Coordinates of C-alpha atoms and ligand atoms in Angstrom, one line a residue:
Chain A
M1 CA -7.5 -15.9 -8.6
K2 CA -10.4 -17.9 -7.4
L3 CA -14.0 -16.7 -7.6
K4 CA -14.3 -16.7 -3.8
S5 CA -11.3 -14.4 -3.4
F6 CA -12.7 -12.1 -6.1
M7 CA -16.0 -11.9 -4.2
G8 CA -14.1 -11.0 -1.1
L9 CA -12.4 -8.2 -3.0
L10 CA -15.8 -6.9 -4.2
A11 CA -17.3 -7.1 -0.7
S12 CA -14.3 -5.1 0.5
E13 CA -14.9 -2.4 -2.1
R14 CA -18.5 -2.3 -1.1
L15 CA -17.6 -1.8 2.5
K16 CA -15.3 1.1 1.7
L17 CA -18.0 2.8 -0.3
G18 CA -20.4 2.3 2.5
R19 CA -20.3 5.5 4.4
S20 CA -18.8 7.6 1.6
P21 CA -20.3 10.7 -0.1
I22 CA -20.5 8.8 -3.3
W23 CA -24.1 7.9 -2.5
L24 CA -25.1 11.6 -2.6
L25 CA -23.7 11.9 -6.2
V26 CA -25.4 8.8 -7.6
P27 CA -28.9 10.3 -7.5
V28 CA -27.9 13.8 -8.8
S29 CA -28.3 13.1 -12.5
P30 CA -31.5 11.1 -12.2
V31 CA -33.0 14.0 -10.1
I32 CA -32.0 16.6 -12.6
G33 CA -33.5 14.4 -15.3
L34 CA -36.7 14.2 -13.4
V35 CA -36.9 17.9 -12.9
I36 CA -36.4 18.5 -16.7
G37 CA -39.0 15.9 -17.4
L38 CA -41.5 17.6 -15.1
L39 CA -40.9 20.9 -16.6
T40 CA -41.2 19.8 -20.2
S41 CA -44.3 20.9 -21.9
L42 CA -46.0 18.4 -24.1
D43 CA -48.9 20.7 -25.1
G44 CA -48.1 21.0 -28.8
T45 CA -47.0 17.3 -29.2
S46 CA -49.3 14.7 -30.8
A47 CA -50.3 11.9 -28.4
A48 CA -48.3 9.4 -30.4
E49 CA -45.1 11.3 -30.0
Q50 CA -45.5 12.4 -26.4
Y51 CA -43.6 9.6 -24.8
A52 CA -40.6 9.7 -27.1
V53 CA -40.3 13.5 -26.6
L54 CA -40.5 13.1 -22.8
Q55 CA -37.8 10.4 -22.8
S56 CA -35.4 12.4 -24.8
A57 CA -36.0 15.3 -22.5
V58 CA -35.3 13.3 -19.4
L59 CA -32.3 11.6 -20.9
T60 CA -30.4 14.2 -23.0
L61 CA -28.5 16.1 -20.4
H62 CA -27.9 12.9 -18.6
A63 CA -26.5 11.0 -21.6
M64 CA -24.7 13.9 -23.1
L65 CA -22.9 15.3 -20.1
L66 CA -23.7 14.0 -16.7
L67 CA -23.2 10.3 -17.2
P68 CA -19.8 10.6 -18.8
I69 CA -18.7 12.9 -16.1
L70 CA -20.1 10.7 -13.4
T71 CA -18.2 7.7 -14.9
G72 CA -14.9 9.7 -14.3
I73 CA -15.9 10.6 -10.9
F74 CA -16.8 7.0 -9.9
A75 CA -13.6 5.7 -11.4
S76 CA -11.6 8.3 -9.5
F77 CA -13.5 7.7 -6.4
V78 CA -12.9 3.9 -6.1
C79 CA -9.2 4.6 -6.4
R80 CA -9.3 7.6 -3.9
F81 CA -9.1 5.3 -1.0
E82 CA -5.9 3.7 -2.3
H83 CA -4.2 6.9 -3.4
G84 CA -4.4 8.3 0.0
G85 CA -1.6 7.2 2.3
G86 CA 0.0 4.2 0.6
G87 CA -3.2 2.3 0.2
W88 CA -2.0 0.5 -3.0
K89 CA 0.9 -0.8 -1.0
S90 CA -1.1 -2.4 1.7
M91 CA -3.8 -3.7 -0.6
L92 CA -1.2 -5.4 -2.8
S93 CA 0.6 -6.8 0.1
L94 CA -2.4 -8.9 0.7
P95 CA -2.9 -12.2 -1.2
V96 CA -4.6 -10.5 -4.2
T97 CA -3.7 -10.5 -7.8
R98 CA -3.3 -7.0 -9.4
R99 CA -5.7 -8.2 -12.1
G100 CA -8.2 -9.2 -9.5
L101 CA -8.0 -5.8 -7.7
Y102 CA -8.3 -3.9 -11.0
L103 CA -11.4 -5.9 -12.1
A104 CA -13.0 -5.5 -8.7
K105 CA -12.6 -1.8 -9.0
F106 CA -14.1 -1.9 -12.6
V107 CA -17.0 -4.0 -11.5
T108 CA -17.7 -1.5 -8.6
V109 CA -17.7 1.4 -11.1
A110 CA -20.0 -0.6 -13.4
V111 CA -22.4 -1.3 -10.5
L112 CA -22.5 2.3 -9.5
L113 CA -23.3 3.3 -13.1
G114 CA -25.9 0.6 -13.2
I115 CA -27.6 2.0 -10.1
T116 CA -27.5 5.5 -11.7
Q117 CA -29.2 4.1 -14.8
L118 CA -31.9 2.3 -12.6
L119 CA -32.6 5.6 -10.8
T120 CA -32.8 7.4 -14.2
M121 CA -35.4 4.8 -15.2
A122 CA -37.3 5.6 -12.0
A123 CA -37.2 9.3 -13.0
L124 CA -38.5 8.4 -16.4
V125 CA -41.4 6.4 -14.9
L126 CA -42.3 9.2 -12.5
A127 CA -42.2 11.9 -15.3
T128 CA -44.4 9.7 -17.5
Y129 CA -46.9 9.4 -14.7
Y130 CA -46.8 13.0 -14.0
H131 CA -47.6 13.8 -17.6
D132 CA -50.2 11.1 -17.6
I133 CA -49.1 9.9 -21.1
A134 CA -51.5 7.6 -22.7
G135 CA -50.2 4.0 -22.7
G136 CA -47.7 4.9 -20.0
I137 CA -44.0 4.3 -20.3
D138 CA -42.8 2.5 -23.5
W139 CA -40.6 -0.2 -22.0
A140 CA -39.7 -1.3 -25.5
I141 CA -37.7 1.9 -26.1
A142 CA -36.8 2.8 -22.4
W143 CA -34.9 -0.4 -21.4
P144 CA -32.8 -0.7 -24.6
S145 CA -31.8 3.0 -24.2
L146 CA -30.7 2.8 -20.6
L147 CA -29.1 -0.6 -21.0
S148 CA -27.1 0.5 -24.1
G149 CA -26.2 3.8 -22.3
W150 CA -24.8 1.8 -19.4
V151 CA -22.8 -0.4 -21.8
A152 CA -21.5 2.6 -23.7
C153 CA -20.1 3.9 -20.3
L154 CA -18.0 0.8 -19.7
P155 CA -15.1 1.8 -22.2
L156 CA -15.0 5.2 -20.5
A157 CA -15.0 3.6 -17.1
A158 CA -12.0 1.4 -18.1
L159 CA -10.1 4.4 -19.5
Q160 CA -10.9 6.5 -16.5
L161 CA -9.8 3.8 -14.2
W162 CA -6.5 3.4 -16.2
A163 CA -6.0 7.1 -15.8
S164 CA -6.8 7.1 -12.1
I165 CA -4.4 4.3 -11.4
G166 CA -1.7 5.8 -13.6
W167 CA -1.8 9.3 -12.2
S168 CA -2.2 8.5 -8.5
S169 CA -4.3 11.6 -8.2
F170 CA -7.9 12.2 -7.6
A171 CA -8.4 15.4 -9.4
A172 CA -6.2 15.2 -12.6
P173 CA -8.2 12.4 -14.4
L174 CA -11.4 14.1 -13.4
A175 CA -10.4 17.4 -15.0
I176 CA -9.3 15.6 -18.1
N177 CA -12.5 13.7 -18.2
V178 CA -14.7 16.9 -18.0
A179 CA -12.5 18.5 -20.7
F180 CA -13.2 15.6 -23.0
T181 CA -16.9 15.4 -22.2
L182 CA -17.8 19.0 -22.9
P183 CA -17.2 18.8 -26.7
N184 CA -19.8 16.1 -26.8
I185 CA -22.4 18.7 -27.5
L186 CA -20.7 19.5 -30.8
I187 CA -19.4 16.0 -31.6
V188 CA -22.7 14.0 -31.4
N189 CA -23.8 16.1 -34.3
S190 CA -21.0 15.1 -36.5
A191 CA -21.4 11.9 -38.5
D192 CA -17.7 11.9 -39.1
Y193 CA -16.3 12.0 -35.6
G194 CA -19.1 11.1 -33.3
P195 CA -18.9 7.3 -33.8
F196 CA -15.2 7.3 -32.8
Y197 CA -15.3 9.6 -29.8
P198 CA -15.4 7.5 -26.6
W199 CA -17.1 10.3 -24.5
A200 CA -19.9 10.6 -27.0
Q201 CA -20.8 6.9 -27.0
P202 CA -23.3 7.1 -24.0
A203 CA -25.3 9.9 -25.8
L204 CA -25.1 8.1 -29.2
A205 CA -26.3 4.8 -27.6
M206 CA -29.0 6.2 -25.4
L207 CA -30.5 8.8 -27.7
S208 CA -30.4 6.9 -31.0
V209 CA -32.7 4.1 -29.9
S210 CA -35.3 6.6 -28.5
G211 CA -35.7 8.1 -32.0
G212 CA -37.6 11.0 -30.5
G213 CA -36.7 14.0 -32.6
M214 CA -33.0 13.2 -32.4
D215 CA -32.4 11.8 -35.9
F216 CA -29.6 14.1 -36.9
G217 CA -25.8 13.8 -37.1
A218 CA -24.2 10.7 -35.5
F219 CA -27.5 9.7 -34.0
T220 CA -28.7 8.3 -37.2
L221 CA -25.7 5.8 -37.3
P222 CA -26.7 2.2 -37.0
I223 CA -26.4 0.8 -33.5
E224 CA -24.1 -1.9 -34.8
N225 CA -21.4 0.8 -35.5
V226 CA -21.7 2.3 -32.1
L227 CA -21.4 -1.1 -30.5
I228 CA -18.3 -2.0 -32.6
T229 CA -16.7 1.3 -31.5
I230 CA -17.7 0.6 -27.9
G231 CA -16.6 -2.9 -28.0
G232 CA -13.3 -2.0 -29.6
S233 CA -12.4 0.8 -27.3
F234 CA -13.5 -1.2 -24.2
V235 CA -11.0 -4.0 -25.0
V236 CA -8.2 -1.5 -25.6
F237 CA -8.9 0.5 -22.5
L238 CA -9.4 -2.4 -20.2
L239 CA -6.3 -4.2 -21.5
G240 CA -4.3 -0.9 -21.2
G241 CA -5.3 -0.5 -17.7
L242 CA -4.6 -4.1 -16.8
V243 CA -1.1 -4.0 -18.2
H244 CA -0.5 -0.7 -16.5
M245 CA -1.6 -2.1 -13.2
Q246 CA 0.5 -5.2 -13.6
R247 CA 3.7 -3.2 -14.3
K248 CA 3.0 -0.4 -11.7
E249 CA 5.7 0.0 -9.1
I250 CA 4.0 0.3 -5.8
Chain B
M1 CA 19.9 -27.6 9.0
K2 CA 18.3 -24.3 9.8
E3 CA 15.0 -23.6 8.0
W4 CA 15.2 -20.2 6.2
I5 CA 11.9 -18.3 6.1
I6 CA 13.5 -15.5 4.0
E7 CA 16.3 -16.2 1.8
T8 CA 17.5 -13.8 -0.9
S9 CA 20.5 -14.2 -3.2
G10 CA 22.1 -11.3 -5.1
L11 CA 18.9 -9.2 -4.6
S12 CA 19.3 -5.9 -6.3
K13 CA 17.1 -2.9 -7.3
R14 CA 18.4 -0.3 -9.7
Y15 CA 16.7 3.1 -10.3
K16 CA 18.0 5.0 -13.3
G17 CA 21.4 3.4 -13.1
R18 CA 21.8 3.8 -9.3
Y19 CA 21.6 0.8 -7.1
A20 CA 19.1 1.4 -4.2
V21 CA 19.7 -2.1 -3.1
S22 CA 22.6 -4.2 -4.4
N23 CA 23.6 -7.8 -4.1
L24 CA 21.7 -8.5 -0.9
N25 CA 21.9 -12.0 0.6
L26 CA 19.4 -11.9 3.3
K27 CA 18.9 -15.1 5.5
I28 CA 16.2 -15.1 8.2
G29 CA 15.5 -18.4 10.1
R30 CA 12.3 -19.6 11.6
G31 CA 11.3 -18.0 14.8
E32 CA 13.9 -15.3 14.5
I33 CA 13.4 -11.7 15.1
F34 CA 15.5 -10.0 12.5
G35 CA 16.5 -6.4 13.1
F36 CA 16.9 -4.7 9.7
L37 CA 19.0 -1.5 10.4
G38 CA 20.2 1.3 8.3
P39 CA 20.1 5.1 8.0
N40 CA 17.7 7.1 5.9
G41 CA 17.8 6.0 2.2
A42 CA 19.8 2.9 2.9
G43 CA 17.4 0.7 1.1
K44 CA 15.3 -1.0 3.9
T45 CA 11.9 0.0 2.4
T46 CA 13.0 -0.9 -1.1
T47 CA 14.1 -4.3 0.1
I48 CA 10.8 -4.8 1.9
R49 CA 8.8 -3.8 -1.1
M50 CA 10.7 -6.4 -3.1
L51 CA 10.0 -9.1 -0.5
L52 CA 6.3 -8.3 -0.8
G53 CA 6.2 -8.4 -4.6
L54 CA 5.3 -4.7 -4.7
I55 CA 8.2 -4.0 -7.1
Q56 CA 10.2 -6.2 -9.3
P57 CA 13.9 -6.7 -8.4
S58 CA 16.4 -5.7 -11.1
G59 CA 18.3 -8.9 -10.2
G60 CA 18.5 -11.8 -7.8
N61 CA 16.2 -14.2 -6.2
I62 CA 13.8 -14.2 -3.4
Q63 CA 12.6 -17.4 -1.5
I64 CA 10.1 -17.1 1.2
F65 CA 9.0 -20.2 3.0
G66 CA 11.3 -22.1 0.7
Q67 CA 9.2 -21.1 -2.3
P68 CA 10.1 -18.7 -5.1
L69 CA 8.3 -15.4 -4.6
R70 CA 8.0 -14.8 -8.3
R71 CA 5.9 -17.9 -8.9
N72 CA 4.1 -18.4 -5.6
R73 CA 3.4 -14.9 -4.5
L74 CA -0.3 -15.5 -3.6
Q75 CA 0.4 -18.6 -1.5
I76 CA 3.3 -16.8 0.2
L77 CA 1.4 -13.6 1.0
R78 CA -1.4 -15.5 2.6
R79 CA 1.0 -16.4 5.3
V80 CA 2.6 -12.9 5.6
G81 CA 1.4 -9.8 7.6
S82 CA 3.0 -6.5 6.7
L83 CA 3.3 -2.9 7.4
V84 CA 5.2 -0.9 5.0
E85 CA 6.5 2.7 5.8
Y86 CA 3.4 4.2 7.2
P87 CA 0.0 2.7 7.9
S88 CA -2.7 3.2 5.3
Y89 CA -6.2 3.5 6.4
Y90 CA -9.7 4.5 5.2
G91 CA -10.4 7.6 7.2
H92 CA -14.1 7.6 6.9
L93 CA -14.4 4.1 8.3
S94 CA -14.1 3.0 11.9
A95 CA -11.1 0.9 13.1
T96 CA -13.3 -2.2 13.0
D97 CA -14.6 -1.5 9.4
N98 CA -11.0 -0.8 8.4
L99 CA -10.0 -4.4 9.6
E100 CA -13.2 -5.7 8.1
A101 CA -12.2 -4.4 4.7
I102 CA -9.1 -6.5 4.9
R103 CA -10.7 -9.4 6.6
R104 CA -13.1 -9.8 3.6
I105 CA -10.1 -10.2 1.3
I106 CA -8.0 -12.6 3.4
D107 CA -11.1 -14.4 4.8
A108 CA -9.9 -14.5 8.4
P109 CA -12.5 -15.5 11.1
K110 CA -14.7 -12.6 12.2
N111 CA -13.8 -12.6 15.8
R112 CA -10.1 -12.1 14.9
I113 CA -10.9 -8.4 14.5
S114 CA -11.6 -7.8 18.1
E115 CA -8.7 -10.0 19.1
V116 CA -6.2 -7.9 17.1
L117 CA -7.7 -4.7 18.3
D118 CA -7.3 -5.9 21.8
I119 CA -3.7 -6.9 21.1
V120 CA -2.8 -3.5 20.0
G121 CA -4.8 -1.7 22.7
L122 CA -7.5 -0.1 20.4
S123 CA -10.6 -1.9 21.6
K124 CA -12.0 1.3 23.2
E125 CA -11.6 3.3 20.0
A126 CA -12.9 0.6 17.7
K127 CA -16.0 2.4 16.6
R128 CA -14.5 5.9 15.9
P129 CA -13.7 7.0 12.4
V130 CA -10.0 6.6 11.9
K131 CA -9.5 10.1 10.4
G132 CA -9.7 11.3 14.1
F133 CA -7.0 9.0 15.3
S134 CA -3.6 10.2 16.4
L135 CA -0.5 9.0 14.5
G136 CA 0.3 6.4 17.2
M137 CA -3.3 5.1 17.1
K138 CA -3.0 4.8 13.2
Q139 CA 0.2 3.0 13.6
R140 CA -1.3 0.5 16.1
L141 CA -4.2 0.0 13.6
G142 CA -1.6 -0.8 10.9
I143 CA 0.0 -3.4 13.2
A144 CA -3.4 -4.8 13.9
S145 CA -4.0 -5.2 10.2
A146 CA -0.7 -7.0 9.9
L147 CA -1.7 -9.5 12.6
L148 CA -5.2 -10.0 11.2
G149 CA -4.4 -13.0 9.1
S150 CA -2.5 -14.8 12.0
P151 CA 0.6 -14.7 9.8
E152 CA 3.7 -16.9 10.1
L153 CA 5.9 -14.1 9.0
L154 CA 5.6 -10.5 10.1
V155 CA 7.3 -7.7 8.1
L156 CA 7.2 -4.4 9.8
D157 CA 8.9 -1.4 8.3
E158 CA 9.7 1.1 11.1
P159 CA 6.6 0.1 13.2
T160 CA 7.3 2.3 16.0
N161 CA 7.2 5.5 13.9
G162 CA 5.2 8.0 15.8
L163 CA 4.6 6.0 19.0
D164 CA 5.3 7.5 22.4
P165 CA 7.8 5.7 24.7
A166 CA 5.1 3.7 26.4
G167 CA 3.8 2.7 23.0
I168 CA 7.2 1.7 21.8
L169 CA 7.7 -0.4 24.9
E170 CA 4.3 -2.1 24.4
I171 CA 4.9 -2.9 20.7
R172 CA 8.4 -4.2 21.6
E173 CA 7.0 -6.6 24.2
L174 CA 4.3 -7.6 21.6
I175 CA 6.9 -8.4 19.0
K176 CA 9.3 -10.2 21.5
A177 CA 6.4 -12.5 22.4
M178 CA 5.6 -13.4 18.8
P179 CA 8.1 -16.2 18.2
R180 CA 7.7 -17.5 21.7
E181 CA 3.9 -17.7 21.8
H182 CA 3.0 -18.1 18.1
G183 CA 6.1 -19.3 16.3
I184 CA 6.1 -16.3 14.2
T185 CA 9.2 -15.0 12.4
V186 CA 9.6 -11.2 12.4
L187 CA 11.5 -8.9 10.1
I188 CA 11.5 -5.4 11.6
S189 CA 13.3 -2.4 10.2
S190 CA 14.6 0.6 12.1
H191 CA 17.1 3.5 12.0
L192 CA 18.1 2.8 15.6
L193 CA 20.0 -0.2 16.9
S194 CA 18.8 0.6 20.5
E195 CA 15.3 0.1 19.3
V196 CA 15.7 -3.5 18.1
E197 CA 18.6 -4.4 20.4
Q198 CA 16.3 -5.7 23.1
M199 CA 14.2 -7.8 20.9
A200 CA 16.3 -8.9 17.8
N201 CA 18.3 -12.0 17.9
T202 CA 19.8 -11.4 14.5
V203 CA 20.7 -8.0 12.9
G204 CA 21.4 -7.0 9.4
I205 CA 22.9 -3.6 8.8
I206 CA 22.4 -2.0 5.4
R207 CA 24.2 1.0 4.1
Q208 CA 23.8 2.6 0.7
G209 CA 22.1 -0.6 -0.6
E210 CA 24.7 -2.9 0.7
M211 CA 24.6 -5.3 3.6
V212 CA 27.6 -4.4 5.7
F213 CA 26.9 -6.6 8.7
Q214 CA 24.7 -9.7 9.2
D215 CA 25.1 -11.8 12.2
S216 CA 23.6 -12.6 15.6
M217 CA 23.0 -9.9 18.1
A218 CA 25.3 -11.7 20.5
S219 CA 28.2 -11.4 18.0
L220 CA 27.5 -7.7 17.5
R221 CA 27.7 -7.2 21.3
E222 CA 31.0 -9.0 21.3
Q223 CA 32.4 -6.7 18.7
A224 CA 31.4 -3.8 21.0
H225 CA 33.4 -5.0 24.0
G226 CA 35.1 -2.3 25.9
S227 CA 38.7 -1.4 26.8
M228 CA 40.6 -0.1 29.8
A229 CA 42.2 3.3 30.0
L230 CA 45.1 3.8 32.5
R231 CA 46.5 7.2 33.3
V232 CA 50.2 6.7 34.3
S233 CA 53.1 8.9 35.1
D234 CA 55.1 7.9 31.9
S235 CA 53.0 6.3 29.3
M236 CA 55.8 5.5 26.9
K237 CA 57.9 3.7 29.4
A238 CA 54.7 2.0 30.9
M239 CA 53.8 0.6 27.5
R240 CA 57.3 -1.1 27.3
V241 CA 56.8 -2.5 30.8
L242 CA 53.5 -4.0 29.8
A243 CA 54.8 -5.4 26.5
Q244 CA 57.5 -7.2 28.4
S245 CA 54.9 -9.0 30.5
G246 CA 52.9 -9.9 27.4
I247 CA 50.2 -7.2 27.8
P248 CA 49.7 -5.3 24.5
S249 CA 48.7 -1.7 24.9
Q250 CA 48.4 1.5 23.0
H251 CA 49.3 5.0 24.3
E252 CA 47.6 8.2 23.5
G253 CA 49.2 11.1 25.4
A254 CA 49.3 10.2 29.0
L255 CA 46.8 7.4 28.6
L256 CA 47.4 3.8 28.0
T257 CA 44.7 1.6 26.7
I258 CA 44.5 -2.2 27.0
G259 CA 42.0 -4.3 25.0
Q260 CA 40.8 -6.6 27.6
T261 CA 38.6 -5.8 30.6
D262 CA 38.5 -8.9 32.8
D263 CA 39.5 -8.3 36.4
E264 CA 42.5 -10.7 36.5
Y265 CA 44.0 -9.2 33.5
V266 CA 43.6 -5.6 34.6
A267 CA 44.9 -6.5 38.1
R268 CA 48.0 -8.0 36.5
A269 CA 48.6 -4.9 34.4
V270 CA 48.4 -2.6 37.3
R271 CA 50.6 -4.8 39.5
E272 CA 53.3 -4.9 36.8
L273 CA 53.3 -1.1 36.4
V274 CA 53.4 -0.4 40.2
A275 CA 56.1 -3.0 40.7
S276 CA 58.3 -1.3 38.1
G277 CA 57.9 2.1 39.8
H278 CA 55.1 3.7 37.8
A279 CA 52.4 5.8 39.4
V280 CA 48.9 4.8 38.2
Y281 CA 46.5 7.7 38.7
R282 CA 43.4 6.3 37.2
V283 CA 42.0 3.1 35.7
E284 CA 38.8 3.5 33.9
E285 CA 36.7 1.3 31.8
R286 CA 35.9 2.6 28.2
R287 CA 32.8 1.1 26.8
K288 CA 32.2 1.5 23.2
S289 CA 28.4 1.4 23.2
L290 CA 26.6 -0.7 20.6
E291 CA 25.2 2.6 19.2
E292 CA 28.6 4.0 18.6
L293 CA 29.7 0.8 17.0
F294 CA 26.6 0.9 14.8
L295 CA 27.2 4.4 13.9
R296 CA 30.7 3.5 12.9
I297 CA 29.5 0.7 10.8
V298 CA 26.9 2.8 8.9
G299 CA 29.1 5.9 9.0
E300 CA 32.3 4.5 7.4
G301 CA 30.8 1.4 5.9
R302 CA 33.8 -0.6 6.9
G303 CA 32.7 -4.2 7.1
L304 CA 33.5 -5.7 10.4
Ligands
LIG1 N1 10.9 5.1 -7.1 C1 12.1 5.4 -6.8 N2 12.8 6.0 -7.8 C2 14.1 6.4 -7.6 N3 14.8 6.1 -6.5 C3 14.2 5.6 -5.5 C4 12.9 5.1 -5.6 N4 12.5 4.5 -4.5 C5 13.6 4.6 -3.7 N5 14.6 5.1 -4.3 C6 16.0 5.4 -3.7 O1 16.4 4.2 -3.1 C7 17.1 4.5 -2.0 C8 16.6 3.6 -0.8 O2 15.4 4.1 -0.4 P1 14.6 3.4 0.7 O3 13.2 4.1 0.8 O4 14.6 2.0 0.5 O5 15.4 3.7 2.0 P2 15.0 3.4 3.5 O6 16.2 2.6 4.1 O7 13.7 2.7 3.7 O8 15.1 4.8 4.2 P3 14.2 5.4 5.4 O9 14.9 5.1 6.6 O10 14.3 6.9 5.2 O11 12.9 4.9 5.2 C9 17.1 6.0 -1.7 O12 18.3 6.6 -2.1 C10 15.9 6.4 -2.6 O13 16.1 7.7 -3.1
LIG2 MG1 11.9 3.4 4.6

């Protein structure tokens, strides 16, 4: 499939998202992060540690629960249009490859997650200004954290997309996703299981580089490990989804 | 030699050991309107899904535009417009945006959207979200989507589902004009012969996955020719009289039926009967309607 046709597919996906409620969901987690950031008290914290503490306050709920859940919602959402009323059939009767369509959906989810991360960054900036932290935002730890959080979501996105396509349902993959996300709270503290649990990867990736008071359990693992888990699961989930898509009877 | 736009050989689809479609040899020539008929569950949609590459056949081959579908699916689908089973749509988008979502993929010219909306009579509703459309309006939008890429082959699975009589007539006229005006070949499926009778020039009748009739509409009409029924005073004797003058007939009770209906033939039969002293009370034409013939074909599955 040529690049031009792929761009056409992406443009089509964008149009479908255009007037949909997904845009109300994208800012939810950043806004919650901002509120937590504003409410955090930095009174007893030394000036040197203030920024790190604030960043982990803004990011913890987001990375631990909301971002993995949103990943599932986004993946279900981009398939929702096709699940309703034979949409897969009419999409795949067009001159598109199944692989192209799958990848276009994946890229769309990745872009939505990217926008979420950028808004989260904006929340972090605002909270930093609000607390008037000396030296302002520490970009050197903020960017790697948000970027690696985004990367850590990609295997989840691939897995959720696979589930969404396989199940032909909007709600079922979402429920499963939430059920697997909730144990994060316990699993990130486990050095044994944390590194291998896909839903915990965003938290591990985002909170380990911040270093702000989170150096326990799986967070102390070297980032290379996390990246190998992420990279490995990404390849497995993406290929699984692609193969499923290729074989799906429409 | 005729140019086949769709040609399948031995096309089959098996679901859990049961054939939904078996050994189908479909042949559709350029510019034809092919009426694909069969009752519920006969295998029409399954066949169409295979023709569009949505499902893999369990056996057999498909050639479209003379190219194997398996290898050239993308090139083929670029020249095909389709509507399978029921129209799909994005409810939150307007009719225009629904078409735009497809246009971005097939890269059709932008003004084609208003053209096709005009063709199916939806121009006035173009800006409304489609979730508020009636079934017939959605069906029209589905047909508009199929036409969007200016296809050479149009595959329509029960396109008049949910349309009112005026809508059915409109779509029929629209489809009839396709080969004439744009050289488009059309495959249209339906339960009803009467629906495609007036536009199709070829019909294929499928029953329990097997093609039981495939020929021109004219030849189907011929099969449906009528007979004459004569009520006479003594049908047994009358039958012998007719047989002697070389007119074969059958008798059922007081009725005598003869297979031909042309004036000369009937006049001769009546003359012979009257001349040999028989009273002829009634002479009526019995028309076996096309629909009856169709029902017989799909009902009993006797190949003609
Ligand atoms: N995915 C499937 N799994 C099992 N059987 C199937 C499947 N899809 C279709 N069938 C069977 O194949 C047969 C043909 O179905 P198909 O949908 O092609 O019929 P149809 O001619 O389009 O009927 P209708 O007029 O009702 O639309 C049916 O008996 C159906 O039960
Ligand atoms: Mg059908």
